[in-house]
Amino acid sequence: MAKILRLPQDLALALDILQNGQVIGIPTETVYGLAGRIDSKRALELIFQLKHRPATHPLIVHVGQTMQSSRDLKKAKLIVDTHPLIDRLIKTFWPGPLTILTAKHPDVSPRVTGGSSMVAIRQPRHQDASILLAAAGPLAAPSANRFGHTSPTTAEAIELDVDVIDGGPCTIGIESTLVLVHQTSLEIMRPGIITTEALEQLAPVVTSHHTLQAPGSLPHHYAPRKPLFVTDTPMTGAIALILLNGSSKLPAWQQSATIVHTQILSEDGDSLMVGRKLYTALRTADASCCDSIVIEPPDTLHGPLKNALCDRLKRAKSDT
Ligand code: TXA
Ligand code: MG
């Protein structure tokens, strides 16, 4: 039976689980992760198995707050070279929702990176994640959902049969910004709450050519199980999730469907508010008796999560 753990009191138990090559659900400020030791073949296999994730799709390495520079990451045998741009990213955005992608140290298992020569590293800000990482060392942790589906933003939303550290609801609710570090520029591989404008303060940001095959970059990802449509016909003037019966196709619902429930995510398009609520709202909609889900157009969205939300909705929606 899966256990719910709380930190700091259950730290020894959490470390025991990880030491045994098992995996554990962990809270971060973005979404919950499924964590395992990066040096445990068993744990890494388990992560892919539980998530039904293809073996070529890489995992983010999470590190504790002792890592304060590219020199520390090199010393920990995670990356090959020190880099002034990485240092500036760390200084400005860590701990926090930024994942840095750079050349991996030979000691990082290809199981972690999906065979790639690059490694993605992030230092979460959530207090429980920090406590765990300080004691356990670097942990590989993808979002704790089945491959392709919506990331969990509460401990209860984790559908995998694993022990979970319950650190409350995630305050951001959308996955971290993933940035590839070039010699003198940055490339955003996955938008998140750290915006292009914020990164441009440090270095020029080039448009992603998506040369790397990353699961978050696949056209269909982050999806609920029920059909999700993004309509361009405003109904409430707010950002709202509308649950429908009687139709599983757009635009037919506008003529024939019955509205079962309308949930306002934000009256005025506040992206931070929508970010905190979206995945839970999609999960509740999935568990309800509705046939399909419609989300109102993100035109009014504003604030730092706007791009990330538009990206996730584009990937989560069904073809129309
Ligand atoms: O906010 C987050 O980043 C959350 C929390 C748990 O930290 N984690 C997360 O992990 O979203 P995951 O595995 O669901 O998404 C990781 C993203 C994917 O798009 C993956 O392809 C990319 O990071 N990624 C990881 N390692 C990579 C690598 N070596 N090369 C290219 N992309 C990589
Ligand atoms: Mg994911």
XYZ file of C-alpha atoms and ligand atoms in Angstrom:
354
model
C 0.000 0.000 0.000
C 1.455 3.385 -1.004
C 2.349 5.656 1.908
C 1.945 9.418 2.336
C 5.054 10.935 3.908
C 5.630 14.365 5.430
C 8.910 16.197 5.801
C 10.969 16.720 7.843
C 9.609 13.995 10.155
C 9.630 11.190 7.537
C 12.999 12.076 5.989
C 14.728 8.880 7.157
C 11.940 6.782 5.611
C 12.135 8.704 2.330
C 15.908 8.209 2.197
C 15.454 4.505 2.900
C 13.037 4.150 0.006
C 15.477 5.880 -2.364
C 18.466 3.940 -1.024
C 16.644 0.694 -1.857
C 16.366 1.667 -5.513
C 12.684 2.545 -5.144
C 11.043 5.751 -6.337
C 8.994 8.353 -4.535
C 6.609 11.171 -5.477
C 8.037 14.580 -4.509
C 6.517 18.058 -4.398
C 8.135 20.929 -6.281
C 6.855 24.455 -6.872
C 5.946 23.551 -10.489
C 4.462 20.025 -10.483
C 5.013 16.799 -8.508
C 7.937 14.667 -9.676
C 8.639 10.927 -9.565
C 12.114 10.796 -8.030
C 14.798 8.120 -8.017
C 18.560 8.065 -7.475
C 20.512 8.902 -10.637
C 23.032 6.170 -9.802
C 20.431 3.410 -9.320
C 19.750 1.337 -12.439
C 16.731 -0.147 -10.689
C 15.215 3.214 -9.786
C 15.703 4.596 -13.292
C 14.089 1.512 -14.829
C 11.184 1.827 -12.423
C 10.597 5.466 -13.404
C 10.278 4.556 -17.087
C 8.150 1.513 -16.287
C 5.714 3.331 -13.979
C 5.312 6.245 -16.368
C 5.061 4.000 -19.465
C 7.663 6.352 -20.854
C 9.763 5.483 -23.920
C 13.390 4.819 -22.869
C 14.774 7.462 -25.223
C 12.976 10.300 -23.445
C 15.328 11.996 -20.973
C 14.781 12.850 -17.296
C 15.566 16.080 -15.433
C 18.208 15.792 -12.708
C 17.161 17.685 -9.562
C 19.890 19.059 -7.319
C 19.993 20.592 -3.846
C 20.882 24.116 -2.844
C 24.563 23.363 -2.280
C 24.949 23.617 -6.089
C 25.549 27.325 -6.582
C 27.675 27.496 -9.722
C 28.699 25.558 -12.824
C 31.873 24.697 -10.891
C 29.763 22.897 -8.261
C 27.883 21.010 -10.993
C 31.176 20.014 -12.614
C 32.609 18.901 -9.272
C 29.480 16.805 -8.698
C 30.218 15.134 -12.071
C 26.973 16.260 -13.662
C 28.307 18.583 -16.387
C 31.502 18.729 -18.448
C 32.468 22.386 -18.323
C 32.057 25.501 -16.286
C 30.252 28.264 -18.179
C 29.716 31.926 -17.226
C 26.202 31.906 -18.647
C 25.225 28.900 -16.524
C 26.616 30.724 -13.497
C 24.441 33.742 -14.229
C 21.343 31.583 -14.738
C 21.971 29.833 -11.429
C 22.572 33.098 -9.609
C 19.425 34.695 -11.001
C 16.900 31.850 -11.089
C 17.948 29.033 -8.701
C 16.409 27.698 -6.609
C 13.400 27.987 -8.884
C 11.448 26.901 -11.967
C 14.328 26.945 -14.470
C 15.875 23.804 -15.978
C 19.310 24.204 -17.556
C 20.283 21.983 -20.492
C 24.005 21.532 -21.194
C 26.656 18.903 -22.074
C 26.615 16.018 -19.599
C 29.525 14.587 -17.625
C 30.482 11.050 -18.767
C 29.439 9.724 -15.332
C 25.779 10.682 -15.867
C 24.080 7.502 -17.022
C 22.669 7.514 -20.575
C 19.550 6.058 -18.922
C 18.992 9.476 -17.345
C 19.524 11.418 -20.575
C 17.817 8.973 -22.933
C 21.149 8.361 -24.660
C 21.707 12.081 -25.286
C 25.008 13.849 -24.597
C 23.063 16.649 -22.891
C 21.743 16.721 -19.334
C 18.864 18.819 -17.954
C 19.368 20.088 -14.375
C 17.071 21.959 -12.036
C 17.194 23.131 -8.428
C 13.621 23.289 -7.097
C 12.579 25.945 -4.596
C 9.988 23.860 -2.709
C 11.128 23.365 0.870
C 10.446 19.596 0.994
C 12.326 19.013 -2.265
C 15.257 21.015 -0.884
C 15.320 19.017 2.360
C 15.217 15.730 0.461
C 17.846 16.706 -2.124
C 20.215 18.023 0.559
C 20.158 14.599 2.192
C 19.804 12.294 -0.833
C 21.975 13.999 -3.465
C 20.896 14.457 -7.105
C 17.639 12.731 -8.059
C 16.184 12.107 -11.506
C 12.551 13.198 -11.548
C 10.127 13.491 -14.428
C 6.626 14.746 -13.709
C 4.736 12.048 -11.777
C 2.129 11.206 -14.435
C 1.693 8.565 -17.113
C 3.560 9.545 -20.284
C 1.644 12.119 -22.320
C -0.886 12.978 -19.631
C -1.457 15.915 -17.297
C 1.172 16.514 -14.584
C -0.026 16.188 -10.956
C -0.064 19.375 -8.876
C -1.169 17.767 -5.586
C -0.097 14.560 -3.825
C -3.595 13.072 -4.294
C -3.404 13.613 -8.052
C -0.550 11.120 -8.423
C -2.149 8.056 -9.989
C 0.975 5.895 -9.890
C 1.328 3.274 -7.152
C 4.199 4.918 -5.254
C 4.924 6.462 -1.864
C 4.483 10.228 -1.985
C 5.840 13.134 0.059
C 2.853 15.432 0.499
C 4.045 19.026 0.316
C 0.678 20.611 -0.463
C -0.545 22.029 -3.768
C 2.122 23.300 -6.203
C 2.248 27.096 -6.201
C 3.047 27.474 -9.928
C 1.262 24.446 -11.369
C 3.008 24.419 -14.772
C 6.334 22.697 -15.584
C 9.647 24.609 -15.458
C 11.152 26.636 -18.286
C 13.727 24.470 -20.087
C 16.619 26.407 -21.549
C 19.476 25.165 -23.713
C 22.728 27.027 -23.041
C 24.795 27.929 -26.120
C 28.175 29.677 -26.055
C 26.730 33.191 -25.843
C 22.971 32.727 -26.197
C 20.042 30.795 -24.767
C 17.349 28.726 -26.461
C 13.991 28.031 -24.820
C 13.079 24.380 -25.401
C 9.936 24.470 -23.208
C 8.284 27.705 -22.049
C 7.519 28.107 -18.347
C 7.122 30.869 -15.789
C 10.655 32.205 -16.424
C 9.902 34.255 -19.536
C 11.923 35.132 -22.641
C 12.070 38.734 -21.385
C 13.524 37.632 -18.041
C 16.149 35.455 -19.778
C 16.996 38.266 -22.214
C 18.301 40.239 -19.256
C 21.171 37.735 -19.178
C 21.815 36.818 -22.834
C 20.189 36.911 -26.274
C 17.426 34.318 -26.577
C 17.212 32.508 -29.906
C 14.133 30.803 -31.258
C 14.051 27.062 -30.636
C 14.483 24.922 -33.718
C 13.464 21.887 -31.678
C 16.404 19.875 -32.885
C 16.229 17.776 -29.724
C 13.514 15.168 -29.476
C 12.006 15.991 -26.109
C 8.701 14.581 -24.831
C 7.494 18.010 -23.770
C 8.046 19.126 -27.363
C 5.881 16.428 -28.903
C 2.704 17.786 -30.511
C 0.455 15.700 -28.217
C 1.336 15.912 -24.562
C -0.099 17.112 -21.250
C -3.499 15.782 -22.376
C -6.562 14.841 -20.337
C -8.222 11.556 -21.298
C -11.405 13.230 -22.514
C -11.445 15.324 -25.695
C -10.266 18.876 -24.992
C -11.125 21.743 -27.299
C -9.900 25.309 -27.243
C -12.697 27.461 -28.645
C -12.234 30.811 -30.311
C -15.798 31.853 -29.442
C -15.825 33.533 -26.024
C -18.797 32.608 -23.804
C -18.039 33.973 -20.365
C -15.343 36.561 -21.156
C -13.196 34.858 -18.511
C -10.773 31.969 -18.819
C -13.140 29.108 -18.072
C -13.312 25.368 -18.390
C -16.694 24.203 -19.654
C -17.756 20.590 -19.270
C -20.174 19.295 -21.863
C -22.437 16.396 -22.558
C -23.808 15.323 -25.894
C -20.870 16.196 -28.097
C -17.311 15.206 -28.612
C -16.639 17.493 -31.523
C -16.113 21.170 -32.155
C -17.917 23.216 -33.356
C -20.924 20.871 -32.997
C -21.128 21.497 -29.243
C -22.142 25.066 -29.803
C -25.361 23.872 -31.410
C -26.121 20.605 -29.712
C -24.259 20.074 -26.453
C -25.486 20.602 -22.907
C -23.260 22.466 -20.485
C -22.827 20.346 -17.366
C -20.562 22.677 -15.438
C -18.575 25.872 -15.931
C -15.464 26.515 -13.858
C -13.936 29.972 -14.027
C -10.136 29.698 -13.853
C -9.617 33.468 -13.883
C -12.085 36.326 -14.437
C -9.447 38.635 -15.904
C -6.965 36.295 -17.584
C -4.407 36.202 -14.744
C -1.994 33.521 -15.987
C -0.623 32.772 -12.502
C -4.119 31.968 -11.265
C -4.881 29.835 -14.347
C -1.529 28.020 -13.921
C -2.342 27.084 -10.327
C -5.771 25.718 -11.261
C -5.514 24.288 -14.785
C -4.182 20.756 -14.265
C -6.434 20.097 -11.259
C -9.419 21.397 -13.255
C -8.558 19.094 -16.185
C -8.182 16.161 -13.811
C -11.560 16.865 -12.167
C -13.145 17.188 -15.600
C -11.624 13.836 -16.583
C -13.118 12.203 -13.484
C -16.559 13.749 -14.064
C -19.330 12.324 -16.201
C -18.933 14.884 -18.996
C -18.214 13.844 -22.590
C -15.807 16.584 -23.482
C -14.024 19.658 -22.159
C -13.906 23.109 -23.724
C -11.564 25.837 -22.603
C -12.228 29.417 -23.529
C -9.762 31.237 -25.712
C -6.519 32.287 -24.051
C -6.650 35.739 -25.761
C -7.146 37.584 -22.493
C -4.323 35.746 -20.720
C -1.601 37.973 -19.387
C 1.397 37.665 -17.088
C 4.450 35.401 -16.951
C 2.692 32.071 -17.574
C 0.892 33.216 -20.736
C 3.268 31.573 -23.244
C 3.633 28.412 -21.194
C -0.158 28.022 -20.894
C -0.704 28.600 -24.625
C 1.991 25.990 -25.342
C 0.457 23.392 -22.973
C -3.085 23.971 -24.272
C -1.895 23.604 -27.859
C -0.328 20.247 -27.001
C -3.155 19.051 -24.721
C -6.044 19.723 -27.074
C -7.610 17.171 -29.382
C -7.473 17.587 -33.122
C -10.521 19.333 -34.428
O 8.930 21.515 -13.575
C 9.504 20.517 -14.021
O 10.426 20.591 -14.837
C 9.021 19.158 -13.521
C 9.352 19.019 -12.024
C 9.030 17.644 -11.480
O 10.692 19.354 -11.826
N 9.602 18.093 -14.265
C 9.236 17.805 -15.538
O 9.879 16.681 -16.048
O 8.434 18.447 -16.169
P 9.405 15.946 -17.373
O 10.274 14.738 -17.472
O 7.977 15.688 -17.356
O 9.832 16.950 -18.495
C 11.197 17.184 -18.697
C 11.426 17.934 -19.959
C 10.987 17.134 -21.157
O 10.498 18.000 -22.143
C 12.309 16.479 -21.561
O 12.343 16.080 -22.878
C 13.293 17.572 -21.279
O 12.831 18.142 -20.085
N 14.641 17.034 -21.079
C 15.126 16.427 -20.005
N 16.394 16.020 -20.220
C 16.703 16.391 -21.465
C 17.859 16.216 -22.284
N 18.941 15.597 -21.848
N 17.803 16.713 -23.544
C 16.693 17.339 -23.996
N 15.570 17.513 -23.273
C 15.576 17.037 -22.023
Mg 6.116 15.569 -17.939
